[in-house]
Short mmCIF file of C-alpha atoms and ligand atoms in Angstrom, two decimals:
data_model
loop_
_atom_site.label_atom_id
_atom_site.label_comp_id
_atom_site.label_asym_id
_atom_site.label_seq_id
_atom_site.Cartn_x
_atom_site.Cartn_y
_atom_site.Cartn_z
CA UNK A 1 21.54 17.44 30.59
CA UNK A 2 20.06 18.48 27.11
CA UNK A 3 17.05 20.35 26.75
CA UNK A 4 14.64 19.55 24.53
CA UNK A 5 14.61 21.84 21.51
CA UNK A 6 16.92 20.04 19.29
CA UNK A 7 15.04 16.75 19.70
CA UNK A 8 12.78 15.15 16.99
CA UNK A 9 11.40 12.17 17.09
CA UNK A 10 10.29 9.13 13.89
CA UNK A 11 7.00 8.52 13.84
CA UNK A 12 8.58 4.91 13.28
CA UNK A 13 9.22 5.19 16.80
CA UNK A 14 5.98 5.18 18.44
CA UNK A 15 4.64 2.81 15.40
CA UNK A 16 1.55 2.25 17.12
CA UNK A 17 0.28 5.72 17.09
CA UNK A 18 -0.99 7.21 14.02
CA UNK A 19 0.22 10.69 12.68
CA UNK A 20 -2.28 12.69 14.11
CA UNK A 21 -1.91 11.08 17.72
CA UNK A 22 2.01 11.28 17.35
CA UNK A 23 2.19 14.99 16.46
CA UNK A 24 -0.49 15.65 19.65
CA UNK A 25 1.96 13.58 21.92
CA UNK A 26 5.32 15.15 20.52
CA UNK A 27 4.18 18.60 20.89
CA UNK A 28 2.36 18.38 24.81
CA UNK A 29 5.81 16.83 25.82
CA UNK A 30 7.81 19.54 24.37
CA UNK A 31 9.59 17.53 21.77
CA UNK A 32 10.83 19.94 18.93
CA UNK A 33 10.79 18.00 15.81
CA UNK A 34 9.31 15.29 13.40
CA UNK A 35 10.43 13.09 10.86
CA UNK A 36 7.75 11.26 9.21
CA UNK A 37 7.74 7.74 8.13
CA UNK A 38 6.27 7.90 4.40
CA UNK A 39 3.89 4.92 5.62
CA UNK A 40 2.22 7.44 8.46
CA UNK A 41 1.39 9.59 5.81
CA UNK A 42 -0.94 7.36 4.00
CA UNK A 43 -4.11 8.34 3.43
CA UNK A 44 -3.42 12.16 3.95
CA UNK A 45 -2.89 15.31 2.21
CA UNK A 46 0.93 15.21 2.94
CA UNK A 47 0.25 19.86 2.37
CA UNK A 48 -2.10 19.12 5.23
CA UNK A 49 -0.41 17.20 7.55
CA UNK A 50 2.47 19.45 6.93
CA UNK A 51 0.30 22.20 7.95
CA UNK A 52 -0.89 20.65 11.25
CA UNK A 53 2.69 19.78 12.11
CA UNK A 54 3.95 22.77 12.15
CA UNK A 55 0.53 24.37 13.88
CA UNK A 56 1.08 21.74 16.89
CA UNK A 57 4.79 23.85 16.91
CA UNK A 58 6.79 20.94 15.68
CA UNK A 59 9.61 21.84 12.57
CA UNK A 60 9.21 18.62 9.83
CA UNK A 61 12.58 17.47 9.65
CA UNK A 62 12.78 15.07 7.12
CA UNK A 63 10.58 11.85 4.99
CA UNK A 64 11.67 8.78 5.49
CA UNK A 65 12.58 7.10 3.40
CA UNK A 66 13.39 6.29 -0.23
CA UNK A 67 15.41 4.99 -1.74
CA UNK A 68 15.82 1.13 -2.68
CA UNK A 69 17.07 1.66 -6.12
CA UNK A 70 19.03 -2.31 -7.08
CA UNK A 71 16.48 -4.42 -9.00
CA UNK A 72 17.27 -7.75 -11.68
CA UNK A 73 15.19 -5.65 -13.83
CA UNK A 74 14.95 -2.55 -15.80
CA UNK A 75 11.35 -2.37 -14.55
CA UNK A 76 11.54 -2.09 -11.54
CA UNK A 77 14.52 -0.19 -10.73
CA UNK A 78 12.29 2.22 -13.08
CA UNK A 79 9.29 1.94 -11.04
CA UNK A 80 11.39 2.61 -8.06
CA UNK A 81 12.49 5.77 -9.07
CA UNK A 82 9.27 7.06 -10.06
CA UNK A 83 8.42 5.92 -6.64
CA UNK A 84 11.46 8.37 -5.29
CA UNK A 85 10.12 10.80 -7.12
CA UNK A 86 6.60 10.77 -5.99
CA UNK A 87 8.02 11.29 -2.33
CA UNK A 88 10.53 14.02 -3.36
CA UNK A 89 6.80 15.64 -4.16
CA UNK A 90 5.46 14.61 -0.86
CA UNK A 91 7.99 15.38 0.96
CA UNK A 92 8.04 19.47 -0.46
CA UNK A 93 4.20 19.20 0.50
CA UNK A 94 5.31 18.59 3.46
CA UNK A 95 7.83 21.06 4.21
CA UNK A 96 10.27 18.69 5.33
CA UNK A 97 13.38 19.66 2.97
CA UNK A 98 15.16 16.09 3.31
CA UNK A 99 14.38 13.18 2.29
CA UNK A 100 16.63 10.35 3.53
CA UNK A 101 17.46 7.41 1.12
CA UNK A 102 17.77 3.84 2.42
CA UNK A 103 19.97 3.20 -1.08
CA UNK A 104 18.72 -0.55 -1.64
CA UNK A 105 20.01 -3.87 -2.08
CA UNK A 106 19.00 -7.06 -3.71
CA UNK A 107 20.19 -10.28 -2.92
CA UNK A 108 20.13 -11.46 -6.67
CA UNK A 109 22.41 -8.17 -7.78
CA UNK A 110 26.22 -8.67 -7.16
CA UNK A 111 26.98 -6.10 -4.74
CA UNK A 112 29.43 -3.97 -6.93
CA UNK A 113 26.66 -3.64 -9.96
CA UNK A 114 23.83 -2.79 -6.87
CA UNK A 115 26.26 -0.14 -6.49
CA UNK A 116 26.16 1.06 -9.91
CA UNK A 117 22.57 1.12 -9.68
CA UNK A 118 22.47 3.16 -6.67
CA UNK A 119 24.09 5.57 -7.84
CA UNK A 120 22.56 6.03 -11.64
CA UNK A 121 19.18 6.10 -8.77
CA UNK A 122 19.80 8.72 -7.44
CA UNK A 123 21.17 10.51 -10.23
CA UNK A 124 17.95 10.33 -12.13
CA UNK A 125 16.06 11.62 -9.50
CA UNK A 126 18.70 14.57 -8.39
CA UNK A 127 16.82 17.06 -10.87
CA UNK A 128 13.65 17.12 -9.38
CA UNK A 129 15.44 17.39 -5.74
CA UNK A 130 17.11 20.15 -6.84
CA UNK A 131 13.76 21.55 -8.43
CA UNK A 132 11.66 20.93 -5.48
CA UNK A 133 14.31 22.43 -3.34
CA UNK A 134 14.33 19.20 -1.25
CA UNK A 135 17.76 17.53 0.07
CA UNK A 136 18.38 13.64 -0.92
CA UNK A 137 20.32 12.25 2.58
CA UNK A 138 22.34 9.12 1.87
CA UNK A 139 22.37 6.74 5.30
CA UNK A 140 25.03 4.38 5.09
CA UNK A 141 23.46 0.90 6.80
CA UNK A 142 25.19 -1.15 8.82
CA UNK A 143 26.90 -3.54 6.62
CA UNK A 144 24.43 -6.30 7.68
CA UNK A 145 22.06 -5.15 5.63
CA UNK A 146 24.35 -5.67 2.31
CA UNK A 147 22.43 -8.22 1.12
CA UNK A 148 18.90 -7.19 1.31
CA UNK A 149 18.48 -3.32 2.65
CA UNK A 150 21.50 -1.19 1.38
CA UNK A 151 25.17 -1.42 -0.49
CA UNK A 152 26.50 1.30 1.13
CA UNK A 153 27.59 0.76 4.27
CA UNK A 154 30.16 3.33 5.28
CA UNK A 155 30.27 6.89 5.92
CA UNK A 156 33.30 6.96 2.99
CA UNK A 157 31.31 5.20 0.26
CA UNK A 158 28.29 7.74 1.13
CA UNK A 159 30.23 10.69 0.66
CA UNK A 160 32.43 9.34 -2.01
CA UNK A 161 28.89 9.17 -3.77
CA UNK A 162 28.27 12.95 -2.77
CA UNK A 163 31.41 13.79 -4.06
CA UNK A 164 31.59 12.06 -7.29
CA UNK A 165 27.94 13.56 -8.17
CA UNK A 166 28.67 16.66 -6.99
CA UNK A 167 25.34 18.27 -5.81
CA UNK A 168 24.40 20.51 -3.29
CA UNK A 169 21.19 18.67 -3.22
CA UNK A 170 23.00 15.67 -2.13
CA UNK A 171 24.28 14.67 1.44
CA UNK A 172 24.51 11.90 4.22
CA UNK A 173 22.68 11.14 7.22
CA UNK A 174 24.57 9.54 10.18
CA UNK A 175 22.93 7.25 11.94
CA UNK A 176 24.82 6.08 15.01
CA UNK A 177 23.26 2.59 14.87
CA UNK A 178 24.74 1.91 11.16
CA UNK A 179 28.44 3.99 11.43
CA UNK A 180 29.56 3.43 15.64
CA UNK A 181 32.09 0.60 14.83
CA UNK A 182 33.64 2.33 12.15
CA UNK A 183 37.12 3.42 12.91
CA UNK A 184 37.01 6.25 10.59
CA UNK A 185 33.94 7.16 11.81
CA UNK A 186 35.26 10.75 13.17
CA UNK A 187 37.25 11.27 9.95
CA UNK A 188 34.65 10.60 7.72
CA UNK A 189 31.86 13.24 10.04
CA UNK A 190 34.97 15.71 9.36
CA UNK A 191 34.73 15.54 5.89
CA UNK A 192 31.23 15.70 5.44
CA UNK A 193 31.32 19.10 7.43
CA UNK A 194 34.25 20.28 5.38
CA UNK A 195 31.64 19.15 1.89
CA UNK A 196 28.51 20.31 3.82
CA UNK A 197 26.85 17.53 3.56
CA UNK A 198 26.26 16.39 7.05
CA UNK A 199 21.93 16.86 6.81
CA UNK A 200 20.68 14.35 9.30
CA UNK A 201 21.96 12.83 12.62
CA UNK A 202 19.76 9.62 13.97
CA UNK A 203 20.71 8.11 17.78
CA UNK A 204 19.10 5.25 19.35
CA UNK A 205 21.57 2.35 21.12
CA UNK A 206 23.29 -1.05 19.88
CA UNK A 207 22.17 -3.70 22.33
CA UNK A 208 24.10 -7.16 22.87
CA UNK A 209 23.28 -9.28 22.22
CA UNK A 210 20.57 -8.35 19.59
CA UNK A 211 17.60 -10.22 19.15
CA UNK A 212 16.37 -9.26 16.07
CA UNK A 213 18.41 -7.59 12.92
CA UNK A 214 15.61 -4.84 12.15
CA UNK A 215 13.61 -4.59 15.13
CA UNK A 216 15.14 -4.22 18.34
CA UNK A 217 17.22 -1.24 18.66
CA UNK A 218 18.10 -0.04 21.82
CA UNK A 219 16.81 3.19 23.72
CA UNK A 220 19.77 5.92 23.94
CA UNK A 221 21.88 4.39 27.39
CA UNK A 222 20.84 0.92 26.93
CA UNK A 223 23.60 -0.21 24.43
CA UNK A 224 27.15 0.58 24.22
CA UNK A 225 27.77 3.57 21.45
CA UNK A 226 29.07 6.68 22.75
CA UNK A 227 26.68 8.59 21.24
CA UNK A 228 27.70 12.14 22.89
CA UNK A 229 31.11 11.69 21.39
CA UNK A 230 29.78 11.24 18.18
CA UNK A 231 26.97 13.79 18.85
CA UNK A 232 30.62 16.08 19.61
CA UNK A 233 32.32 15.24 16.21
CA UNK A 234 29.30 16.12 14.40
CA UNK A 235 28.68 19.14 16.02
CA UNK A 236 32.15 19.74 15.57
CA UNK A 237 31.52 19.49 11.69
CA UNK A 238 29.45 22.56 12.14
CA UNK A 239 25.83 20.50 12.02
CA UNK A 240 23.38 22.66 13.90
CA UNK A 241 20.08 20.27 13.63
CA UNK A 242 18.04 17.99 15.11
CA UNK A 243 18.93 14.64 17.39
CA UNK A 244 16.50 12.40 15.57
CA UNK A 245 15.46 9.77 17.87
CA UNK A 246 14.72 6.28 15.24
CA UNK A 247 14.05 3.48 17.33
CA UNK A 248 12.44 0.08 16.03
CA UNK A 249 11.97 -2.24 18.56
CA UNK A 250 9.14 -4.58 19.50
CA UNK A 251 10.05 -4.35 22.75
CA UNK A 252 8.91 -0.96 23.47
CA UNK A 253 6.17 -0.89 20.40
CA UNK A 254 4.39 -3.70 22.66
CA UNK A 255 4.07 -1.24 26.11
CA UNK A 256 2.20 2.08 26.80
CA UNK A 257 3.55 4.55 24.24
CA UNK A 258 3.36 7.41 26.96
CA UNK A 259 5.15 6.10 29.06
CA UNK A 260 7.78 4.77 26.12
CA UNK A 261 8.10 9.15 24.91
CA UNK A 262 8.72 9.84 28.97
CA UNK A 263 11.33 7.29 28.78
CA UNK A 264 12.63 8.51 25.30
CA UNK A 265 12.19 12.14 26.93
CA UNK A 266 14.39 11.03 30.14
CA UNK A 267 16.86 8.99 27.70
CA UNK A 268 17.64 11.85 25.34
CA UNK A 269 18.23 14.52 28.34
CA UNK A 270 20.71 12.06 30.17
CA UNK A 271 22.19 10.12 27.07
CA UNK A 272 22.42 12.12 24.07
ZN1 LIG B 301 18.33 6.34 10.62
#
């Protein structure tokens, strides 16, 4: 059984609270961490909500998410990384020192040029990372999200990234929805220990069949990833953070969100 101080929970999680409510309803259950979704931050002073995060004892672990660099056109890939750049800001207001990257694809940019762009992305925004002392966390997608949500897909291309850029300021985030299936899976955590850049691990559950591409992920025991063995290799890596719990799912945004966080609470304890 796990106790409960190296749980955080997405605000994407319990989408139908706001901030403030999530952050009272983490902290009375004893939850020990936050990542906030950039959208539950609009509206507010992200210094302030930083603030009463960490005064309701919760640690802000990360912002999610940016990212979503491939575009047809100059424009817009450079309005998306001024975009990245604003939430590098926000996220140092907030005092969360990662911000994870959802890298982007678009389904009228062949895949190997989305690539390209990806990674000249995140290259122009590395320097004010490294200035505002914030981590960028790559999260490989599962690959059936090439077309539309990311081009890298795999644990190896992430960290082949992180390698070929070289910066401390630059790691992955594994995210046992996207990476379970892949056979080099414990390899690849290996090697981001050994280039310490394991910064993030996300667990929720693969359900089958799955209903919906985006928005039905699976509560931790539902589905069928082993997510303590995985929770083992990374540990095993020498990652010492949080078990982010990132569930979208209709399913359990439609019912009583207290009683969803007891079942989260319950999940994570026997599952995790
Ligand atoms: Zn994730």
């Amino acid at each position: 059984m796990n106790d409960l101080s190296r749980l955080a929970i997405h605000t994407a999680t319990t989408k139908p609270w706001d901030l403030e409510t999530a952050v009272r309803k983490y902290a009375d259950a004893g939850v020990s961490g936050i990542s906030v979704w950039k959208e539950a931050l609009e509206g507010r002073d992200p210094a302030a909500a930083g603030a009463a995060i960490r005064a309701a004892g919760l640690a802000p672990v990360s912002l999610v998410r940016g990212g979503f660099f491939p575009a047809p056109d100059p424009e817009t890939r450079a309005v998306r990384i001024r975009d990245n750049e604003r939430l590098l800001r926000a996220a140092a207001e907030l005092g969360a020192p990662l911000l994870v990257l959802v890298c982007g694809a678009h389904p009228e940019v062949r895949i190997a040029e989305a690539r390209d762009q990806v990674r000249s992305g995140i290259e122009a925004v590395l320097p004010l990372a490294e200035k505002e002392g914030v981590r960028l966390a790559i999260e490989p997608l599962h690959p059936m999200y090439a077309g539309d949500r990311s081009v890298i897909n795999t644990m190896r291309e992430a960290l082949d990234l992180c390698e070929g850029i070289g910066s401390p300021s630059l790691a992955v985030a594994v995210d046992v929805y996207h990476v379970w299936w892949d056979p080099e899976l414990e390899a690849q955590i290996g090697r981001a220990g050994r280039l310490g850049a394991l910064a993030a691990f996300h667990v929720c559950d693969w359900k089958t069949p799955l209903e919906d591409m985006l928005e039905d992920r699976g509560l931790m025991g539902e589905g069928c990833i082993d997510i303590p063995r995985i929770r083992s290799w990374v540990e095993r890596a020498g990652f010492r953070g949080f078990a982010e719990v990132e569930i979208f799912s209709r399913r359990f945004w439609a019912m009583d969100q207290d009683e969803y966080l007891g079942r989260i609470l319950a999940a994570f304890r026997e599952y995790v």
